Amino acid sequence: MHMGDAIAGDERVNSQDSLSRRGSRGGLRPEIRGGLTRSRKVVQASMFSLFRVAAVINGVALLIIVAFVFGKGFRAINWTFLTQPPMDSMTAGGILPCIIGTLCLSLGAIAVALPIGVASAVYLCEYARPGRLLRMIRLAINNLAGVPSVVFGLFGLAFFVIYLEMGISILAGSLTLGVLTLPVIIGSAEEAMRAVPNTYREASLGLGATKWQTIYRVVLPAALPGILTGAILGLSRAAGETAPIMFTAAVFFTPSLPKSIFDEIMALPYHVYVLATAGTEIEKTRHLQYGTALVLIVLVLGLNLVAIVYRAHLRRKRMG
Amino acid sequence: MGSSMKTSPKISVRSLDFFYGGVKAIDAVSLDFPVQRVTALIGPSGCGKSTLLRCLNRMNDLILYSRAEGEVLLDNENIYDAGVDVVSLRRRVGMVFQKPNPFPKTIFENVAYGLRVNGYRDRRLVEEKVVQSLHQAALWDEVKDRLHDSALGLSGGQQQRLCIARALAVEPEVVLMDEPASALDPIATQKIEDLISQLKEAYTIIIVTHNMQQAARVSDITAFFYLGKLVEVGETDNLFTRPKLKQTEDYITGRFG
């Protein structure tokens, strides 16, 4: 350090030399005091602001959407709207069949996707050995996540509705939505299971538990909050999708409520789409469209809330 | 090997090699673990003592691309034989880990876990065993009023004694301990050491430790490992006061490590 200073001060070496010394031993002190620090501070501060702005944009976007839908739609909300079927060529009345339909479809989708998804995650996380099969399965799951939702709709039409002769039905729609939400469920379930410390597995096996007992009694319970998070995401996704159900489950109009899983139904997102594009009185039903959208948002938030409260309860119980 | 082992060994390791992939972690180790004694495995980090411990209940089976060659005899039966049921082996050879690792369940359920997975259905019997195991692990008085609280609310030392209770509940014949006190403060450590001294009345105990004083305090026999090889083994008192080899003496006096 001292030697470096002496050389730099006394011999007045050219800038090239002092640059090359910076890395070794001499000439560090000026940078600590001077300009470099200031410019780094500026970069630091501006990057921080940039990231903060990016984060704030998220919140603002959500706020605007909710406020917009709420402002335009809450006028339409009343008891009749929530408890009656549509009337007068869907320009009046309510949306009860759509609410019931969307509830059936999204819960049906979770009923399909959760067991298959968690089982897949168990295989990927606990049983599969690294190799070509595992790589292929992962590739397939990632690609499944990237398939456009309308393609799922067409697949559902071709496979469930026509080939398996389910017809336009809650069953066909739930299966289609289930396949669509599988990657979300698998991804979050696998992540949650990988986050379970290996020491739990070792402790369990060390007590003479089998692998399956270890998974069923230790790993899955410990991963449950994370798995629930995935279920919430999947449910929200399923409830809001239009394209996959328009060929498989939802119809333009039906005043009756479904009696079995083989019945066709109305659904909230498809109803918004229908009112906004296909009706004869698009302007007249504008408030009904926003009202329907508002109900959809509230429904999804409500379903999420149930899962979030349950998850919090699980975590509290665990921490004691 | 130790000349003073009069009883027949509970576990006998015969020219055991162990590999992680292509790396040899244990090199031709032969060692007897006598019944109702505490055997300490000491040596610097990476010397293979923990690996050896985990060979004794085949916990190393979980590691991909690892393999063991040689024999480990438990009551004269090789646990690496093809027909051996690893699950029941691990019930007979229990394990306590370096960091306390209770399940995120209640105190009661932690101890009951091993019983449940081993098919105990009778509630009264399970309860009896849980209480008995908590007594054995010297934890009962501290937890008797909160059996149905989460185990994660206990202190580190209490958690480790809970893990010992959990291991004892399934009535193992051997208890393996992998640095059981290294994450604990001196008071909690002393409790664990007292416990080990009591437990050897009924169990064969094998303990890995980095702490030389601990090995001297709790063990009857000490085995010193270096670079995957067994360097020296003997009665703990002899090994610490009159080591036969210079290498052992250097290690126990702290001149290398």
Coordinates of C-alpha atoms in Angstrom, one line a residue:
Chain A
M1 CA 0.0 0.0 0.0
H2 CA 2.6 2.5 1.1
M3 CA 4.9 1.5 -1.7
G4 CA 2.2 1.9 -4.2
D5 CA 1.4 5.3 -3.0
A6 CA 5.0 6.3 -3.1
I7 CA 5.4 5.2 -6.7
A8 CA 2.3 6.9 -7.8
G9 CA 3.2 10.2 -6.0
D10 CA 6.9 10.4 -6.7
E11 CA 7.4 9.0 -10.1
R12 CA 4.3 10.5 -11.7
V13 CA 3.6 7.4 -13.6
N14 CA 1.3 7.7 -16.6
S15 CA -2.4 6.8 -16.3
Q16 CA -2.0 3.5 -18.0
D17 CA 0.5 2.4 -15.4
S18 CA -1.6 3.5 -12.5
L19 CA -4.6 1.7 -14.0
S20 CA -2.7 -1.5 -14.1
R21 CA -1.6 -1.1 -10.5
R22 CA -5.1 -0.5 -9.3
G23 CA -5.8 -4.2 -9.5
S24 CA -2.6 -5.3 -7.7
R25 CA -1.7 -3.3 -4.7
G26 CA -1.2 0.5 -5.2
G27 CA -3.6 3.3 -5.9
L28 CA -6.7 2.1 -4.2
R29 CA -7.2 5.0 -1.9
P30 CA -8.2 7.8 -4.3
E31 CA -11.1 5.6 -5.6
I32 CA -12.4 5.0 -2.1
R33 CA -12.5 8.7 -1.4
G34 CA -13.5 10.0 -4.8
G35 CA -15.6 9.7 -7.9
L36 CA -16.1 6.0 -8.3
T37 CA -18.0 5.8 -5.0
R38 CA -20.2 8.7 -6.1
S39 CA -21.1 7.1 -9.4
R40 CA -21.7 3.8 -7.8
K41 CA -24.0 5.5 -5.3
V42 CA -25.9 7.0 -8.2
V43 CA -26.3 3.6 -10.0
Q44 CA -27.3 2.0 -6.7
A45 CA -30.0 4.6 -6.1
S46 CA -31.3 4.6 -9.6
M47 CA -31.5 0.8 -9.8
F48 CA -33.4 0.8 -6.5
S49 CA -35.9 3.3 -7.8
L50 CA -36.3 1.3 -11.0
F51 CA -37.1 -1.9 -9.2
R52 CA -39.4 -0.1 -6.9
V53 CA -41.3 1.5 -9.8
A54 CA -41.6 -1.9 -11.4
A55 CA -43.0 -3.4 -8.2
V56 CA -45.5 -0.5 -7.7
I57 CA -46.7 -0.8 -11.3
N58 CA -48.0 -4.3 -10.4
G59 CA -50.1 -3.0 -7.5
V60 CA -51.4 -0.1 -9.5
A61 CA -52.4 -2.2 -12.4
L62 CA -54.4 -4.5 -10.2
L63 CA -56.0 -1.6 -8.4
I64 CA -57.0 0.1 -11.6
I65 CA -58.6 -3.1 -13.0
V66 CA -60.5 -3.8 -9.8
A67 CA -61.6 -0.2 -9.4
F68 CA -62.7 0.0 -13.0
V69 CA -64.7 -3.2 -12.9
F70 CA -66.2 -2.3 -9.6
G71 CA -67.1 1.3 -10.6
K72 CA -68.8 0.1 -13.8
G73 CA -70.3 -3.0 -12.5
F74 CA -71.6 -2.6 -9.0
R75 CA -74.7 -0.8 -10.3
A76 CA -75.8 -4.1 -11.7
I77 CA -75.4 -6.0 -8.5
N78 CA -78.6 -6.7 -6.7
W79 CA -80.5 -9.6 -5.2
T80 CA -82.2 -10.4 -8.5
F81 CA -78.9 -10.3 -10.4
L82 CA -77.4 -12.9 -8.1
T83 CA -80.4 -15.2 -7.7
Q84 CA -82.2 -15.3 -11.1
P85 CA -81.5 -16.6 -14.5
P86 CA -81.2 -14.2 -17.4
M87 CA -84.4 -12.9 -18.9
D88 CA -85.6 -11.0 -22.0
S89 CA -83.0 -12.3 -24.3
M90 CA -80.3 -11.8 -21.6
T91 CA -80.9 -8.0 -21.3
A92 CA -82.4 -8.3 -17.9
G93 CA -82.6 -10.8 -15.0
G94 CA -79.6 -12.3 -13.3
I95 CA -76.6 -14.6 -13.7
L96 CA -77.3 -17.4 -11.2
P97 CA -76.7 -20.2 -13.8
C98 CA -73.3 -18.6 -14.7
I99 CA -72.2 -18.4 -11.0
I100 CA -73.2 -22.0 -10.4
G101 CA -71.6 -23.1 -13.7
T102 CA -68.3 -21.4 -13.0
L103 CA -68.2 -22.8 -9.4
C104 CA -68.8 -26.3 -10.8
L105 CA -66.2 -26.0 -13.5
S106 CA -63.4 -24.6 -11.4
L107 CA -64.0 -26.9 -8.5
G108 CA -64.3 -29.8 -11.0
A109 CA -61.0 -28.7 -12.6
I110 CA -59.2 -28.8 -9.2
A111 CA -60.8 -32.1 -8.4
V112 CA -59.2 -33.4 -11.6
A113 CA -55.9 -31.6 -11.5
L114 CA -55.0 -31.7 -7.8
P115 CA -54.7 -35.5 -7.4
I116 CA -53.0 -36.1 -10.8
G117 CA -50.7 -33.0 -10.3
V118 CA -49.7 -33.9 -6.8
A119 CA -49.1 -37.6 -7.8
S120 CA -46.9 -36.4 -10.7
A121 CA -45.0 -34.1 -8.4
V122 CA -44.4 -37.0 -5.9
Y123 CA -43.1 -39.1 -8.8
L124 CA -40.8 -36.3 -10.1
C125 CA -39.6 -35.2 -6.7
E126 CA -39.3 -38.5 -4.7
Y127 CA -39.1 -41.4 -7.1
A128 CA -37.7 -40.4 -10.5
R129 CA -34.1 -40.9 -11.1
P130 CA -32.2 -38.4 -13.3
G131 CA -32.2 -39.6 -16.9
R132 CA -33.9 -39.3 -20.3
L133 CA -37.4 -40.3 -19.1
L134 CA -37.3 -37.5 -16.4
R135 CA -36.1 -35.0 -19.0
M136 CA -38.8 -35.9 -21.4
I137 CA -41.5 -35.6 -18.7
R138 CA -40.3 -32.2 -17.7
L139 CA -40.2 -31.0 -21.3
A140 CA -43.8 -32.2 -21.7
I141 CA -45.0 -30.4 -18.6
N142 CA -43.2 -27.2 -19.6
N143 CA -44.7 -27.3 -23.1
L144 CA -48.1 -28.1 -21.7
A145 CA -47.8 -24.8 -19.7
G146 CA -47.1 -22.9 -22.9
V147 CA -50.0 -24.3 -25.0
P148 CA -52.6 -21.5 -25.8
S149 CA -55.8 -22.0 -24.0
V150 CA -57.9 -22.2 -27.2
V151 CA -55.9 -25.2 -28.2
F152 CA -57.0 -26.8 -24.9
G153 CA -60.5 -26.0 -25.9
L154 CA -60.2 -27.7 -29.3
F155 CA -58.4 -30.7 -27.7
G156 CA -61.3 -31.0 -25.2
L157 CA -63.8 -30.8 -28.0
A158 CA -62.1 -33.5 -30.0
F159 CA -61.1 -35.8 -27.2
F160 CA -63.6 -35.5 -24.3
V161 CA -66.7 -34.2 -26.0
I162 CA -66.6 -36.2 -29.3
Y163 CA -64.2 -39.1 -28.9
L164 CA -65.2 -40.0 -25.4
E165 CA -68.8 -39.0 -26.1
M166 CA -69.2 -36.8 -23.1
G167 CA -71.0 -34.2 -25.0
I168 CA -70.9 -30.5 -24.0
S169 CA -70.9 -31.0 -20.3
I170 CA -69.5 -30.0 -16.9
L171 CA -67.4 -33.2 -17.0
A172 CA -65.8 -32.4 -20.3
G173 CA -65.2 -28.8 -19.3
S174 CA -63.7 -29.7 -15.9
L175 CA -61.4 -32.3 -17.5
T176 CA -60.2 -29.7 -20.1
L177 CA -59.6 -27.1 -17.5
G178 CA -58.0 -29.7 -15.3
V179 CA -55.4 -30.5 -18.0
L180 CA -54.9 -26.8 -18.5
T181 CA -54.1 -26.2 -14.8
L182 CA -51.9 -29.3 -14.4
P183 CA -48.6 -27.6 -15.0
V184 CA -49.3 -24.9 -12.4
I185 CA -50.3 -27.6 -9.8
I186 CA -47.3 -29.8 -10.6
G187 CA -44.9 -26.9 -10.5
S188 CA -45.9 -25.6 -7.2
A189 CA -46.4 -29.0 -5.6
E190 CA -42.9 -30.1 -6.7
E191 CA -41.4 -26.9 -5.4
A192 CA -43.2 -27.3 -2.1
M193 CA -41.9 -30.8 -1.7
R194 CA -38.4 -29.9 -2.6
A195 CA -38.5 -27.3 0.1
V196 CA -39.2 -30.0 2.7
P197 CA -35.9 -30.5 4.5
N198 CA -34.2 -33.8 3.7
T199 CA -33.6 -34.2 7.4
Y200 CA -37.3 -35.0 7.8
R201 CA -37.1 -37.8 5.2
E202 CA -34.0 -39.2 6.9
A203 CA -35.6 -39.0 10.4
S204 CA -38.6 -40.9 9.1
L205 CA -36.7 -43.5 7.2
G206 CA -34.4 -43.9 10.2
L207 CA -37.3 -44.9 12.3
G208 CA -38.2 -47.8 10.1
A209 CA -40.8 -46.0 7.9
T210 CA -41.1 -47.0 4.3
K211 CA -40.6 -44.6 1.5
W212 CA -44.3 -44.3 0.9
Q213 CA -45.1 -43.8 4.7
T214 CA -42.4 -41.1 4.7
I215 CA -44.0 -39.3 1.7
Y216 CA -47.6 -39.7 3.0
R217 CA -47.0 -38.9 6.6
V218 CA -44.2 -36.4 6.6
V219 CA -43.4 -34.9 3.2
L220 CA -46.9 -34.2 1.9
P221 CA -48.2 -32.7 5.2
A222 CA -45.1 -30.5 5.3
A223 CA -45.6 -29.4 1.7
L224 CA -49.4 -28.9 2.1
P225 CA -49.3 -25.1 2.4
G226 CA -47.2 -24.8 -0.8
I227 CA -49.5 -27.3 -2.6
L228 CA -52.5 -25.2 -1.5
T229 CA -50.9 -22.2 -3.0
G230 CA -50.7 -24.0 -6.3
A231 CA -54.3 -25.1 -6.0
I232 CA -55.3 -21.5 -5.5
L233 CA -53.4 -20.4 -8.6
G234 CA -54.9 -23.2 -10.6
L235 CA -58.4 -22.5 -9.4
S236 CA -58.2 -18.8 -10.3
R237 CA -56.8 -19.7 -13.7
A238 CA -59.6 -22.2 -14.3
A239 CA -62.4 -19.9 -13.2
G240 CA -61.3 -17.1 -15.5
E241 CA -60.7 -19.1 -18.7
T242 CA -63.1 -18.7 -21.6
A243 CA -61.6 -20.4 -24.6
P244 CA -61.3 -23.9 -23.1
I245 CA -64.9 -24.1 -22.0
M246 CA -66.6 -22.5 -25.0
F247 CA -66.4 -25.8 -27.0
T248 CA -66.6 -28.2 -24.1
A249 CA -69.0 -27.1 -21.4
A250 CA -70.5 -23.6 -21.7
V251 CA -73.6 -22.7 -23.7
F252 CA -75.0 -19.4 -24.8
F253 CA -78.1 -19.6 -22.7
T254 CA -79.8 -22.1 -20.4
P255 CA -82.2 -21.0 -17.8
S256 CA -82.0 -24.3 -15.8
L257 CA -79.4 -25.2 -13.3
P258 CA -77.3 -28.3 -13.9
K259 CA -78.6 -31.5 -12.4
S260 CA -75.6 -33.8 -13.2
I261 CA -72.0 -33.5 -14.4
F262 CA -73.3 -34.4 -17.9
D263 CA -75.3 -31.2 -18.2
E264 CA -74.2 -28.2 -20.2
I265 CA -74.0 -25.0 -18.3
M266 CA -73.5 -21.2 -18.5
A267 CA -70.2 -19.7 -17.1
L268 CA -69.2 -16.2 -16.0
P269 CA -66.3 -15.5 -18.4
Y270 CA -68.2 -17.0 -21.3
H271 CA -71.3 -15.0 -20.4
V272 CA -69.3 -11.7 -20.4
Y273 CA -67.9 -12.7 -23.8
V274 CA -71.4 -13.5 -25.2
L275 CA -72.9 -10.3 -23.9
A276 CA -70.1 -8.2 -25.2
T277 CA -69.9 -9.7 -28.7
A278 CA -72.8 -11.8 -29.7
G279 CA -75.9 -10.2 -28.3
T280 CA -78.2 -7.9 -30.3
E281 CA -78.1 -5.3 -27.6
I282 CA -74.5 -4.9 -26.7
E283 CA -74.7 -1.3 -25.4
K284 CA -77.8 -2.0 -23.4
T285 CA -76.2 -4.8 -21.5
R286 CA -72.9 -3.0 -20.8
H287 CA -73.6 -2.7 -17.0
L288 CA -74.6 -6.4 -16.9
Q289 CA -71.2 -7.3 -18.6
Y290 CA -69.3 -5.4 -15.9
G291 CA -71.5 -6.7 -13.2
T292 CA -70.8 -10.3 -14.4
A293 CA -67.1 -9.5 -14.5
L294 CA -67.3 -8.1 -11.0
V295 CA -69.0 -11.3 -9.7
L296 CA -66.3 -13.4 -11.3
I297 CA -63.5 -11.4 -9.6
V298 CA -65.3 -11.6 -6.2
L299 CA -65.9 -15.3 -6.7
V300 CA -62.2 -16.0 -7.4
L301 CA -61.1 -13.8 -4.5
G302 CA -63.6 -15.6 -2.2
L303 CA -62.3 -19.0 -3.2
N304 CA -58.8 -17.9 -2.8
L305 CA -59.6 -16.5 0.6
V306 CA -60.9 -19.8 1.8
A307 CA -57.6 -21.5 0.8
I308 CA -55.5 -18.7 2.2
V309 CA -57.2 -18.8 5.6
Y310 CA -56.8 -22.6 5.7
R311 CA -53.2 -22.3 4.8
A312 CA -52.6 -19.8 7.5
H313 CA -54.3 -22.1 10.0
L314 CA -52.0 -25.0 9.0
R315 CA -48.9 -22.9 9.4
R316 CA -50.0 -21.6 12.8
K317 CA -50.7 -25.1 14.0
R318 CA -47.3 -26.3 12.9
M319 CA -45.4 -23.5 14.6
G320 CA -47.2 -24.0 17.9
Chain B
M1 CA -8.4 -54.1 17.2
G2 CA -9.3 -53.5 20.8
S3 CA -8.1 -56.4 22.8
S4 CA -10.4 -55.7 25.8
M5 CA -13.7 -56.4 24.1
K6 CA -14.8 -59.4 26.0
T7 CA -18.4 -59.4 24.9
S8 CA -19.3 -60.4 21.3
P9 CA -19.7 -57.5 19.0
K10 CA -23.2 -56.2 18.3
I11 CA -22.0 -54.8 15.0
S12 CA -18.9 -55.9 13.2
V13 CA -17.6 -54.1 10.2
R14 CA -15.4 -56.3 7.9
S15 CA -13.1 -54.7 5.3
L16 CA -15.7 -52.1 4.3
D17 CA -15.1 -49.7 1.3
F18 CA -17.5 -47.0 0.5
F19 CA -17.6 -44.9 -2.7
Y20 CA -19.4 -41.6 -3.6
G21 CA -19.4 -42.0 -7.3
G22 CA -15.7 -42.6 -8.0
V23 CA -14.5 -41.2 -4.7
K24 CA -13.5 -43.6 -2.0
A25 CA -14.7 -42.3 1.3
I26 CA -14.1 -45.3 3.4
D27 CA -11.1 -47.5 2.8
A28 CA -10.9 -51.0 4.1
V29 CA -12.3 -50.4 7.5
S30 CA -12.7 -53.3 10.0
L31 CA -14.1 -52.5 13.4
D32 CA -16.2 -54.1 16.1
F33 CA -18.8 -52.3 18.1
P34 CA -19.4 -54.2 21.4
V35 CA -22.9 -54.4 22.9
Q36 CA -23.9 -52.0 25.7
R37 CA -20.9 -49.8 25.2
V38 CA -20.5 -46.4 23.8
T39 CA -18.1 -46.2 20.9
A40 CA -16.9 -42.8 19.7
L41 CA -15.7 -42.2 16.1
I42 CA -13.3 -39.2 16.0
G43 CA -11.2 -37.6 13.3
P44 CA -11.0 -34.4 11.2
S45 CA -13.8 -33.4 8.8
G46 CA -14.0 -35.6 5.8
C47 CA -12.3 -38.5 7.4
G48 CA -15.3 -40.8 6.7
K49 CA -16.6 -41.2 10.3
S50 CA -20.1 -39.9 9.5
T51 CA -20.1 -41.9 6.3
L52 CA -19.2 -45.1 8.3
L53 CA -22.0 -44.3 10.8
R54 CA -24.5 -44.0 7.9
C55 CA -23.3 -47.3 6.5
L56 CA -24.5 -49.0 9.7
N57 CA -28.2 -48.4 9.0
R58 CA -27.8 -48.1 5.3
M59 CA -28.8 -44.5 5.3
N60 CA -26.2 -44.0 2.6
D61 CA -28.5 -46.0 0.2
L62 CA -30.3 -42.7 -0.3
I63 CA -27.3 -41.2 -2.0
L64 CA -27.3 -41.7 -5.8
Y65 CA -24.3 -43.3 -7.3
S66 CA -22.9 -44.5 -4.0
R67 CA -21.9 -48.1 -3.2
A68 CA -20.6 -50.1 -0.3
E69 CA -18.3 -53.1 -0.6
G70 CA -17.5 -55.4 2.2
E71 CA -19.6 -56.6 5.1
V72 CA -21.4 -55.0 8.1
L73 CA -22.6 -57.8 10.4
L74 CA -25.4 -57.0 12.8
D75 CA -25.7 -60.0 15.1
N76 CA -23.6 -61.9 12.6
E77 CA -25.9 -61.2 9.7
N78 CA -24.6 -59.0 6.8
I79 CA -26.9 -56.0 6.4
Y80 CA -25.7 -55.6 2.9
D81 CA -26.9 -59.0 1.8
A82 CA -29.4 -59.0 -1.0
G83 CA -32.4 -60.3 1.0
V84 CA -32.1 -57.8 3.8
D85 CA -35.2 -55.7 4.6
V86 CA -33.7 -52.2 4.9
V87 CA -36.9 -50.9 6.6
S88 CA -36.7 -53.3 9.5
L89 CA -32.9 -52.9 9.7
R90 CA -33.5 -49.2 10.3
R91 CA -36.0 -50.0 13.1
R92 CA -33.3 -52.0 14.8
V93 CA -30.6 -49.5 14.2
G94 CA -31.9 -46.1 15.2
M95 CA -30.4 -42.7 14.4
V96 CA -30.0 -39.3 16.0
F97 CA -28.9 -36.6 13.7
Q98 CA -26.5 -33.6 13.9
K99 CA -29.2 -30.9 13.9
P100 CA -32.3 -31.6 15.9
N101 CA -34.9 -32.5 13.3
P102 CA -38.3 -33.0 14.9
F103 CA -41.2 -33.3 12.5
P104 CA -43.5 -30.3 12.3
K105 CA -46.0 -32.2 14.4
T106 CA -47.0 -32.2 18.1
I107 CA -44.5 -33.5 20.7
F108 CA -46.7 -36.5 21.2
E109 CA -47.0 -37.3 17.5
N110 CA -43.2 -37.0 17.0
V111 CA -42.6 -39.8 19.5
A112 CA -45.6 -41.8 18.4
Y113 CA -44.5 -41.6 14.7
G114 CA -42.1 -44.5 14.7
L115 CA -44.7 -46.7 16.5
R116 CA -47.4 -45.7 14.0
V117 CA -45.4 -46.5 11.0
N118 CA -44.4 -49.8 12.5
G119 CA -48.0 -50.8 12.9
Y120 CA -48.9 -50.0 16.5
R121 CA -52.7 -49.4 16.5
D122 CA -53.6 -49.8 20.2
R123 CA -54.0 -46.2 21.5
R124 CA -53.2 -47.1 25.1
L125 CA -50.1 -48.9 24.1
V126 CA -48.9 -46.0 22.0
E127 CA -49.5 -43.6 24.8
E128 CA -47.6 -45.8 27.2
K129 CA -44.6 -46.1 24.9
V130 CA -44.6 -42.3 24.3
V131 CA -44.5 -41.5 28.0
Q132 CA -41.9 -44.1 28.7
S133 CA -39.7 -42.9 25.8
L134 CA -40.0 -39.3 27.0
H135 CA -38.9 -40.4 30.5
Q136 CA -36.0 -42.3 29.0
A137 CA -34.8 -39.2 27.2
A138 CA -35.1 -37.1 30.4
L139 CA -37.6 -34.8 28.7
W140 CA -40.9 -35.9 30.4
D141 CA -40.9 -33.3 33.2
E142 CA -40.4 -30.4 30.7
V143 CA -43.1 -31.4 28.2
K144 CA -45.7 -33.3 30.2
D145 CA -48.1 -30.4 30.2
R146 CA -47.7 -29.6 26.5
L147 CA -47.6 -32.9 24.7
H148 CA -50.0 -31.6 22.1
D149 CA -48.1 -28.4 21.3
S150 CA -45.9 -28.2 18.2
A151 CA -42.4 -29.8 18.7
L152 CA -41.0 -26.8 16.9
G153 CA -41.7 -24.6 19.9
L154 CA -39.1 -26.5 22.0
S155 CA -35.6 -25.2 22.6
G156 CA -32.7 -26.8 20.5
G157 CA -31.6 -29.0 23.4
Q158 CA -35.2 -30.1 24.1
Q159 CA -35.7 -30.8 20.4
Q160 CA -32.6 -33.0 20.4
R161 CA -33.8 -35.0 23.4
L162 CA -37.2 -35.3 21.7
C163 CA -35.4 -36.8 18.7
I164 CA -33.7 -39.3 21.0
A165 CA -37.1 -40.1 22.6
R166 CA -38.4 -40.6 19.1
A167 CA -35.6 -43.0 18.2
L168 CA -36.0 -44.9 21.5
A169 CA -39.7 -45.4 21.1
V170 CA -39.3 -48.1 18.5
E171 CA -37.0 -50.0 20.8
P172 CA -33.9 -50.1 18.6
E173 CA -31.0 -52.3 19.5
V174 CA -28.3 -49.9 18.4
V175 CA -28.5 -46.1 18.5
L176 CA -26.3 -44.1 16.0
M177 CA -25.6 -40.5 17.0
D178 CA -24.1 -38.1 14.4
E179 CA -22.6 -35.3 16.4
P180 CA -25.7 -35.1 18.5
A181 CA -24.6 -32.1 20.6
S182 CA -22.7 -30.0 18.0
A183 CA -25.6 -27.6 17.5
L184 CA -26.3 -27.2 21.3
D185 CA -25.1 -25.0 24.1
P186 CA -22.9 -26.4 26.9
I187 CA -25.8 -27.0 29.3
A188 CA -27.9 -28.8 26.7
T189 CA -24.8 -30.7 25.7
Q190 CA -24.2 -31.9 29.2
K191 CA -27.8 -33.2 29.4
I192 CA -27.3 -35.2 26.2
E193 CA -24.0 -36.6 27.5
D194 CA -25.6 -37.7 30.8
L195 CA -28.4 -39.3 28.8
I196 CA -25.9 -41.2 26.7
S197 CA -24.2 -42.6 29.8
Q198 CA -27.6 -43.8 31.0
L199 CA -28.7 -45.3 27.7
K200 CA -25.7 -47.5 27.3
E201 CA -27.1 -49.8 30.0
A202 CA -29.7 -50.9 27.4
Y203 CA -28.3 -50.0 24.0
T204 CA -25.3 -50.2 21.9
I205 CA -24.3 -46.7 21.1
I206 CA -22.1 -45.3 18.4
I207 CA -21.4 -41.6 18.4
V208 CA -19.6 -39.4 15.9
T209 CA -18.1 -36.3 17.5
H210 CA -15.7 -33.5 16.7
N211 CA -15.3 -32.8 20.4
M212 CA -12.4 -34.6 21.9
Q213 CA -13.5 -33.9 25.5
Q214 CA -16.9 -35.3 24.7
A215 CA -15.4 -38.5 23.3
A216 CA -13.3 -38.8 26.4
R217 CA -16.3 -38.2 28.7
V218 CA -19.0 -40.4 27.2
S219 CA -17.3 -43.2 25.3
D220 CA -15.8 -46.5 26.4
I221 CA -14.0 -47.1 23.1
T222 CA -12.7 -44.6 20.7
A223 CA -11.8 -45.1 17.0
F224 CA -9.7 -42.5 15.2
F225 CA -10.1 -42.1 11.5
Y226 CA -8.1 -40.2 8.9
L227 CA -8.6 -40.0 5.2
G228 CA -11.2 -42.8 5.2
K229 CA -8.9 -45.2 7.1
L230 CA -9.2 -46.5 10.6
V231 CA -5.9 -45.3 12.2
E232 CA -6.3 -46.5 15.8
V233 CA -8.9 -48.0 18.1
G234 CA -8.8 -48.8 21.7
E235 CA -10.3 -48.3 25.2
T236 CA -11.0 -44.5 25.4
D237 CA -8.8 -44.1 28.5
N238 CA -5.8 -45.7 26.8
L239 CA -6.3 -44.0 23.5
F240 CA -6.4 -40.6 25.1
T241 CA -3.5 -41.1 27.6
R242 CA -1.3 -43.5 25.7
P243 CA -2.0 -43.4 22.0
K244 CA 0.1 -46.0 20.1
L245 CA 0.6 -43.9 17.0
K246 CA 2.1 -40.5 16.6
Q247 CA -0.7 -39.5 14.2
T248 CA -3.4 -40.2 16.9
E249 CA -1.4 -38.3 19.5
D250 CA -1.1 -35.3 17.2
Y251 CA -4.8 -35.2 16.6
I252 CA -6.0 -35.6 20.1
T253 CA -3.6 -33.0 21.4
G254 CA -4.7 -30.6 18.7
R255 CA -1.5 -30.4 16.7
F256 CA -3.3 -31.2 13.5
G257 CA -6.9 -31.4 12.4

